[in-house]
Amino acid sequence: MQKSFLMEPLVSIIIPTYNRAHLIGDTIGSVITQSYSNWECLIVDDGSNDYTEELLKFYSERDGRIEFHKRPKDIPKGANACRNYGFELSKGEFVNWFDDDDVMLPEFLQKKVKKFEKLKKLVICSGIFTNEFLKKTGRMKIIQDERIFHNYLLWHSQIITNSVMFRRSYLVGTKLFDESLSRGQEAEFFSRIFYSLKRNEYDLIPYGLFLYRQHADTKTEKNKDYIPSFKSSQTSVILKNFQRSLSLKDRVLINYLYAELIELFSQGIKNHHDSNSFRILFFLIPEVLLYNLKLSAELLLYGVIAILKKKISFETYKRLKRNIIK
């Protein structure tokens, strides 16, 4: 006799999608076959022009736990706006965002729900890297110590949206994904969450509970291009995390993020994105003085010259990527 799920807490699975009709069937199939039965799956379409709508209507008619929604026209386009909208519609005690091309292993939900205790706000699991045909290629790293913010920023803990199940009450009243950013919304969200998270407030599952599909087309040519809006968003996230790292006095993170800022600074000069370079420069000067850090005089000198006259050897910037702690 199948166990009734009426006594089990409801889990909301929220999946944004866009033109993935050829892949999302695998994702939905993995949800339907979960060993944990009491779930709702809210799929929010971001304006697909393939046969996504027809496919999802078929699934929702077949299983009442699956809901198909379209992103309202009055909210921004993008996966993270869809994630936020899906959360507004959800009703579960626990919430897990998931991607439309990845696959849950059968105990994905069951293992996570079991890990929640009274004070736990979220549970994080590892995942398994695969190729586009779901052939396993490796495992996501998860470091089991108290420095979740540190490990996440350095990518020592490879945590993505699929990895984390949240207690709904923790998310209520919390800013979710920042829709004003054109890139890096997930990194901004998780670094903000992890910065203030105490070790007794979360639990870790070090083994893989989902398949993370990596496509040839995920490494697009766009990543090689300099897109000002992307770089501005990336800068916003790094600047905030630099301030957090300073407050933590985390020498490794400070040096790592400083190098990232110098790289963005130099890219801005090279690509005539002066506003972003000025922003980084004017941010670093007071922060460095306030925390008694060593800012190279070369940065100030060559930064101003480069911005105003565009005359500088970019080898100089490579020399600026150095440790700044005295």
Short mmCIF file of C-alpha atoms in Angstrom, two decimals:
data_model
loop_
_atom_site.label_atom_id
_atom_site.label_comp_id
_atom_site.label_asym_id
_atom_site.label_seq_id
_atom_site.Cartn_x
_atom_site.Cartn_y
_atom_site.Cartn_z
CA MET A 1 0.00 0.00 0.00
CA GLN A 2 1.43 3.37 -1.06
CA LYS A 3 2.16 5.71 1.81
CA SER A 4 -0.17 8.68 1.95
CA PHE A 5 1.63 11.96 1.47
CA LEU A 6 -0.96 14.00 3.34
CA MET A 7 1.18 13.97 6.48
CA GLU A 8 4.30 15.03 4.58
CA PRO A 9 5.11 18.74 4.11
CA LEU A 10 4.47 20.14 0.66
CA VAL A 11 7.56 20.90 -1.44
CA SER A 12 7.33 23.55 -4.17
CA ILE A 13 9.56 22.91 -7.18
CA ILE A 14 9.88 26.05 -9.31
CA ILE A 15 11.25 25.70 -12.85
CA PRO A 16 11.73 28.64 -15.23
CA THR A 17 11.90 27.60 -18.88
CA TYR A 18 12.59 29.06 -22.28
CA ASN A 19 12.65 27.09 -25.54
CA ARG A 20 13.65 23.83 -23.86
CA ALA A 21 10.78 21.66 -25.06
CA HIS A 22 13.33 19.12 -26.32
CA LEU A 23 14.86 18.75 -22.83
CA ILE A 24 12.30 19.66 -20.17
CA GLY A 25 10.51 16.34 -20.60
CA ASP A 26 13.47 14.64 -18.90
CA THR A 27 13.25 17.14 -16.06
CA ILE A 28 9.53 16.70 -15.53
CA GLY A 29 9.86 12.94 -15.76
CA SER A 30 12.42 13.00 -12.96
CA VAL A 31 10.02 15.03 -10.80
CA ILE A 32 7.12 12.66 -11.39
CA THR A 33 9.21 9.64 -10.39
CA GLN A 34 10.41 11.11 -7.07
CA SER A 35 10.16 8.80 -4.07
CA TYR A 36 8.71 11.78 -2.17
CA SER A 37 5.16 12.34 -3.37
CA ASN A 38 3.86 15.54 -1.80
CA TRP A 39 5.13 18.17 -4.20
CA GLU A 40 3.85 20.82 -6.55
CA CYS A 41 5.83 21.70 -9.67
CA LEU A 42 5.36 25.25 -10.97
CA ILE A 43 6.81 25.76 -14.44
CA VAL A 44 7.03 29.40 -15.55
CA ASP A 45 7.51 29.95 -19.28
CA ASP A 46 9.60 32.99 -20.21
CA GLY A 47 8.00 33.43 -23.63
CA SER A 48 9.05 30.30 -25.51
CA ASN A 49 8.33 30.09 -29.23
CA ASP A 50 8.82 26.34 -29.62
CA TYR A 51 6.25 23.73 -28.54
CA THR A 52 6.84 24.27 -24.80
CA GLU A 53 3.26 25.39 -24.13
CA GLU A 54 1.67 22.37 -25.79
CA LEU A 55 4.03 19.99 -24.01
CA LEU A 56 3.51 21.49 -20.57
CA LYS A 57 -0.25 21.62 -20.96
CA PHE A 58 -0.10 17.90 -21.70
CA TYR A 59 1.87 17.22 -18.52
CA SER A 60 -0.31 19.46 -16.34
CA GLU A 61 -3.46 17.75 -17.58
CA ARG A 62 -1.90 14.37 -16.87
CA ASP A 63 -0.71 15.21 -13.32
CA GLY A 64 -2.51 17.81 -11.22
CA ARG A 65 0.63 18.52 -9.22
CA ILE A 66 2.19 20.15 -12.29
CA GLU A 67 1.21 23.75 -13.01
CA PHE A 68 2.03 25.67 -16.18
CA HIS A 69 2.28 29.45 -15.96
CA LYS A 70 3.40 32.18 -18.32
CA ARG A 71 5.55 35.05 -17.14
CA PRO A 72 3.31 38.12 -16.90
CA LYS A 73 4.21 40.83 -19.39
CA ASP A 74 4.60 43.41 -16.64
CA ILE A 75 7.62 41.69 -15.06
CA PRO A 76 11.11 41.61 -16.64
CA LYS A 77 12.10 38.84 -19.00
CA GLY A 78 14.60 36.34 -17.63
CA ALA A 79 14.89 33.14 -15.62
CA ASN A 80 15.28 34.90 -12.29
CA ALA A 81 12.17 37.01 -12.70
CA CYS A 82 10.38 33.73 -13.46
CA ARG A 83 11.86 32.21 -10.31
CA ASN A 84 10.59 35.11 -8.22
CA TYR A 85 7.15 34.92 -9.84
CA GLY A 86 7.01 31.18 -9.27
CA PHE A 87 7.74 31.72 -5.58
CA GLU A 88 4.79 34.14 -5.33
CA LEU A 89 2.52 31.41 -6.69
CA SER A 90 3.95 28.58 -4.61
CA LYS A 91 2.41 27.15 -1.43
CA GLY A 92 4.97 24.64 -0.16
CA GLU A 93 6.59 24.58 3.25
CA PHE A 94 9.85 23.93 1.41
CA VAL A 95 11.01 25.47 -1.87
CA ASN A 96 13.52 24.19 -4.42
CA TRP A 97 14.23 26.06 -7.63
CA PHE A 98 15.37 23.80 -10.45
CA ASP A 99 16.62 24.19 -14.03
CA ASP A 100 14.69 23.05 -17.08
CA ASP A 101 17.45 20.90 -18.57
CA ASP A 102 18.63 19.04 -15.46
CA VAL A 103 17.41 15.83 -13.84
CA MET A 104 16.56 14.91 -10.25
CA LEU A 105 17.68 11.52 -9.00
CA PRO A 106 14.79 9.56 -7.41
CA GLU A 107 15.54 10.55 -3.79
CA PHE A 108 16.34 14.22 -4.49
CA LEU A 109 13.36 15.50 -2.51
CA GLN A 110 13.20 12.75 0.11
CA LYS A 111 16.83 13.11 1.19
CA LYS A 112 16.57 16.87 1.49
CA VAL A 113 13.30 16.96 3.43
CA LYS A 114 14.68 14.45 5.93
CA LYS A 115 17.62 16.76 6.67
CA PHE A 116 15.44 19.63 7.88
CA GLU A 117 15.35 20.09 11.62
CA LYS A 118 13.69 22.80 13.68
CA LEU A 119 16.38 25.45 13.16
CA LYS A 120 17.47 24.51 9.64
CA LYS A 121 16.76 27.22 7.08
CA LEU A 122 18.12 25.38 4.07
CA VAL A 123 19.67 22.13 2.90
CA ILE A 124 22.37 21.95 0.23
CA CYS A 125 23.24 18.86 -1.81
CA SER A 126 25.94 18.06 -4.32
CA GLY A 127 25.25 17.32 -7.96
CA ILE A 128 26.74 15.27 -10.78
CA PHE A 129 28.16 16.87 -13.92
CA THR A 130 27.04 15.24 -17.17
CA ASN A 131 27.37 15.89 -20.87
CA GLU A 132 24.36 16.78 -22.99
CA PHE A 133 23.41 13.10 -23.19
CA LEU A 134 23.41 12.76 -19.37
CA LYS A 135 26.62 10.73 -19.29
CA LYS A 136 28.37 11.41 -15.99
CA THR A 137 31.59 13.43 -16.21
CA GLY A 138 32.29 14.39 -12.59
CA ARG A 139 30.88 15.47 -9.23
CA MET A 140 30.27 18.93 -7.81
CA LYS A 141 32.51 19.72 -4.87
CA ILE A 142 31.00 20.52 -1.48
CA ILE A 143 33.28 21.56 1.38
CA GLN A 144 31.85 20.60 4.77
CA ASP A 145 33.08 23.34 7.05
CA GLU A 146 31.65 26.56 8.46
CA ARG A 147 33.01 28.89 5.78
CA ILE A 148 30.16 28.56 3.31
CA PHE A 149 30.49 32.16 2.04
CA HIS A 150 34.26 31.77 1.62
CA ASN A 151 34.01 28.41 -0.12
CA TYR A 152 31.20 29.54 -2.40
CA LEU A 153 33.00 32.65 -3.68
CA LEU A 154 36.16 30.69 -4.39
CA TRP A 155 34.04 27.94 -6.03
CA HIS A 156 35.47 25.40 -3.61
CA SER A 157 31.81 24.53 -2.98
CA GLN A 158 30.07 24.30 -6.32
CA ILE A 159 26.55 25.32 -5.37
CA ILE A 160 23.95 26.14 -8.01
CA THR A 161 20.23 26.84 -7.93
CA ASN A 162 19.32 23.14 -8.06
CA SER A 163 21.47 22.43 -5.01
CA VAL A 164 19.47 24.28 -2.37
CA MET A 165 16.13 23.55 -0.74
CA PHE A 166 14.80 26.40 1.42
CA ARG A 167 12.36 26.54 4.28
CA ARG A 168 9.65 28.82 2.96
CA SER A 169 9.38 30.84 6.17
CA TYR A 170 13.04 31.82 5.78
CA LEU A 171 12.44 33.24 2.30
CA VAL A 172 9.31 35.20 3.17
CA GLY A 173 10.31 38.83 3.51
CA THR A 174 13.77 38.14 2.04
CA LYS A 175 14.85 39.75 -1.21
CA LEU A 176 15.05 36.94 -3.75
CA PHE A 177 16.79 37.17 -7.14
CA ASP A 178 17.78 40.71 -8.14
CA GLU A 179 15.97 41.37 -11.40
CA SER A 180 17.88 44.62 -12.00
CA LEU A 181 21.04 42.64 -12.77
CA SER A 182 21.53 41.35 -16.31
CA ARG A 183 24.07 38.73 -15.20
CA GLY A 184 25.07 36.99 -12.00
CA GLN A 185 21.71 37.12 -10.20
CA GLU A 186 22.23 33.66 -8.74
CA ALA A 187 25.73 34.51 -7.51
CA GLU A 188 24.39 37.70 -5.94
CA PHE A 189 21.52 35.87 -4.25
CA PHE A 190 23.53 32.98 -2.83
CA SER A 191 26.50 35.09 -1.70
CA ARG A 192 24.07 37.42 0.11
CA ILE A 193 22.33 34.45 1.76
CA PHE A 194 25.52 32.60 2.66
CA TYR A 195 27.25 35.67 4.12
CA SER A 196 24.91 35.83 7.11
CA LEU A 197 24.21 32.10 7.44
CA LYS A 198 25.32 30.31 10.60
CA ARG A 199 26.49 26.69 10.49
CA ASN A 200 23.60 25.44 12.63
CA GLU A 201 21.11 26.97 10.20
CA TYR A 202 21.88 24.72 7.24
CA ASP A 203 22.82 21.16 6.46
CA LEU A 204 24.91 19.60 3.71
CA ILE A 205 24.50 16.44 1.67
CA PRO A 206 27.93 15.74 0.16
CA TYR A 207 26.80 13.27 -2.51
CA GLY A 208 25.06 14.04 -5.79
CA LEU A 209 21.27 14.10 -5.92
CA PHE A 210 20.80 15.61 -9.38
CA LEU A 211 22.33 15.53 -12.84
CA TYR A 212 23.67 18.86 -14.08
CA ARG A 213 23.62 18.81 -17.87
CA GLN A 214 26.41 20.75 -19.59
CA HIS A 215 25.82 21.58 -23.24
CA ALA A 216 28.23 22.58 -25.93
CA ASP A 217 26.10 25.69 -26.44
CA THR A 218 26.36 26.81 -22.82
CA LYS A 219 29.87 28.08 -23.55
CA THR A 220 28.62 30.61 -26.04
CA GLU A 221 30.54 33.12 -28.02
CA LYS A 222 28.80 35.78 -25.94
CA ASN A 223 31.01 34.84 -23.03
CA LYS A 224 34.00 35.90 -25.12
CA ASP A 225 32.46 39.25 -25.98
CA TYR A 226 32.57 42.34 -23.81
CA ILE A 227 28.93 43.14 -23.02
CA PRO A 228 28.79 46.32 -20.87
CA SER A 229 25.55 45.43 -19.08
CA PHE A 230 26.95 42.02 -18.11
CA LYS A 231 30.19 43.53 -16.85
CA SER A 232 28.33 46.20 -14.86
CA SER A 233 26.24 43.52 -13.16
CA GLN A 234 29.31 41.41 -12.47
CA THR A 235 31.04 44.44 -10.97
CA SER A 236 28.08 45.14 -8.67
CA VAL A 237 28.21 41.62 -7.25
CA ILE A 238 31.98 41.65 -6.74
CA LEU A 239 32.01 45.09 -5.10
CA LYS A 240 29.45 44.00 -2.55
CA ASN A 241 31.31 40.77 -1.83
CA PHE A 242 34.57 42.70 -1.51
CA GLN A 243 32.98 44.80 1.24
CA ARG A 244 31.71 41.64 2.97
CA SER A 245 35.17 40.08 2.75
CA LEU A 246 36.73 43.18 4.28
CA SER A 247 34.30 43.03 7.18
CA LEU A 248 35.20 39.37 7.69
CA LYS A 249 38.92 40.18 7.39
CA ASP A 250 39.19 37.23 5.04
CA ARG A 251 42.61 37.76 3.48
CA VAL A 252 42.18 35.11 0.79
CA LEU A 253 38.86 36.51 -0.40
CA ILE A 254 40.09 40.11 -0.31
CA ASN A 255 43.04 39.30 -2.54
CA TYR A 256 40.96 37.14 -4.86
CA LEU A 257 38.24 39.76 -5.33
CA TYR A 258 40.77 42.58 -5.64
CA ALA A 259 42.34 40.73 -8.57
CA GLU A 260 38.87 40.29 -10.10
CA LEU A 261 38.19 44.02 -9.78
CA ILE A 262 41.50 44.93 -11.40
CA GLU A 263 40.69 42.62 -14.29
CA LEU A 264 37.28 44.25 -14.73
CA PHE A 265 38.91 47.67 -14.42
CA SER A 266 41.37 46.90 -17.22
CA GLN A 267 38.70 45.31 -19.42
CA GLY A 268 36.60 48.45 -19.03
CA ILE A 269 39.47 50.63 -20.23
CA LYS A 270 40.24 48.38 -23.15
CA ASN A 271 36.58 48.26 -24.25
CA HIS A 272 35.78 51.97 -23.69
CA HIS A 273 33.51 51.18 -20.75
CA ASP A 274 34.93 54.07 -18.75
CA SER A 275 32.00 54.42 -16.38
CA ASN A 276 32.61 50.93 -14.99
CA SER A 277 36.34 51.51 -14.61
CA PHE A 278 35.76 54.81 -12.79
CA ARG A 279 33.25 53.08 -10.56
CA ILE A 280 35.81 50.45 -9.53
CA LEU A 281 38.54 53.02 -9.03
CA PHE A 282 36.43 55.34 -6.89
CA PHE A 283 35.18 52.38 -4.85
CA LEU A 284 38.65 51.02 -4.12
CA ILE A 285 40.30 54.23 -2.95
CA PRO A 286 38.17 54.88 0.20
CA GLU A 287 37.83 51.17 0.99
CA VAL A 288 41.57 50.67 0.84
CA LEU A 289 42.27 53.73 2.97
CA LEU A 290 39.61 52.81 5.51
CA TYR A 291 40.94 49.30 6.02
CA ASN A 292 44.63 50.29 5.83
CA LEU A 293 45.23 48.18 2.75
CA LYS A 294 48.02 48.67 0.26
CA LEU A 295 46.72 50.12 -2.98
CA SER A 296 49.38 50.38 -5.64
CA ALA A 297 50.13 53.94 -6.71
CA GLU A 298 50.33 52.48 -10.21
CA LEU A 299 46.59 51.83 -10.13
CA LEU A 300 45.77 55.46 -9.40
CA LEU A 301 48.29 56.83 -11.89
CA TYR A 302 47.72 54.49 -14.78
CA GLY A 303 44.01 54.28 -14.13
CA VAL A 304 43.50 58.00 -14.58
CA ILE A 305 45.84 58.14 -17.58
CA ALA A 306 44.16 55.19 -19.21
CA ILE A 307 40.68 56.56 -18.74
CA LEU A 308 41.52 60.06 -19.90
CA LYS A 309 44.04 59.39 -22.67
CA LYS A 310 43.67 55.70 -23.54
CA LYS A 311 47.44 55.35 -23.53
CA ILE A 312 48.68 52.47 -21.44
CA SER A 313 50.35 49.12 -21.79
CA PHE A 314 47.98 46.41 -20.66
CA GLU A 315 50.93 44.51 -19.24
CA THR A 316 50.70 47.07 -16.45
CA TYR A 317 47.36 45.69 -15.36
CA LYS A 318 48.77 42.21 -15.02
CA ARG A 319 51.26 43.56 -12.53
CA LEU A 320 48.43 45.13 -10.55
CA LYS A 321 46.86 41.74 -9.81
CA ARG A 322 48.73 41.29 -6.58
CA ASN A 323 48.01 40.81 -2.91
CA ILE A 324 47.01 44.00 -1.14
CA ILE A 325 47.19 43.02 2.52
CA LYS A 326 50.18 44.47 4.33
#
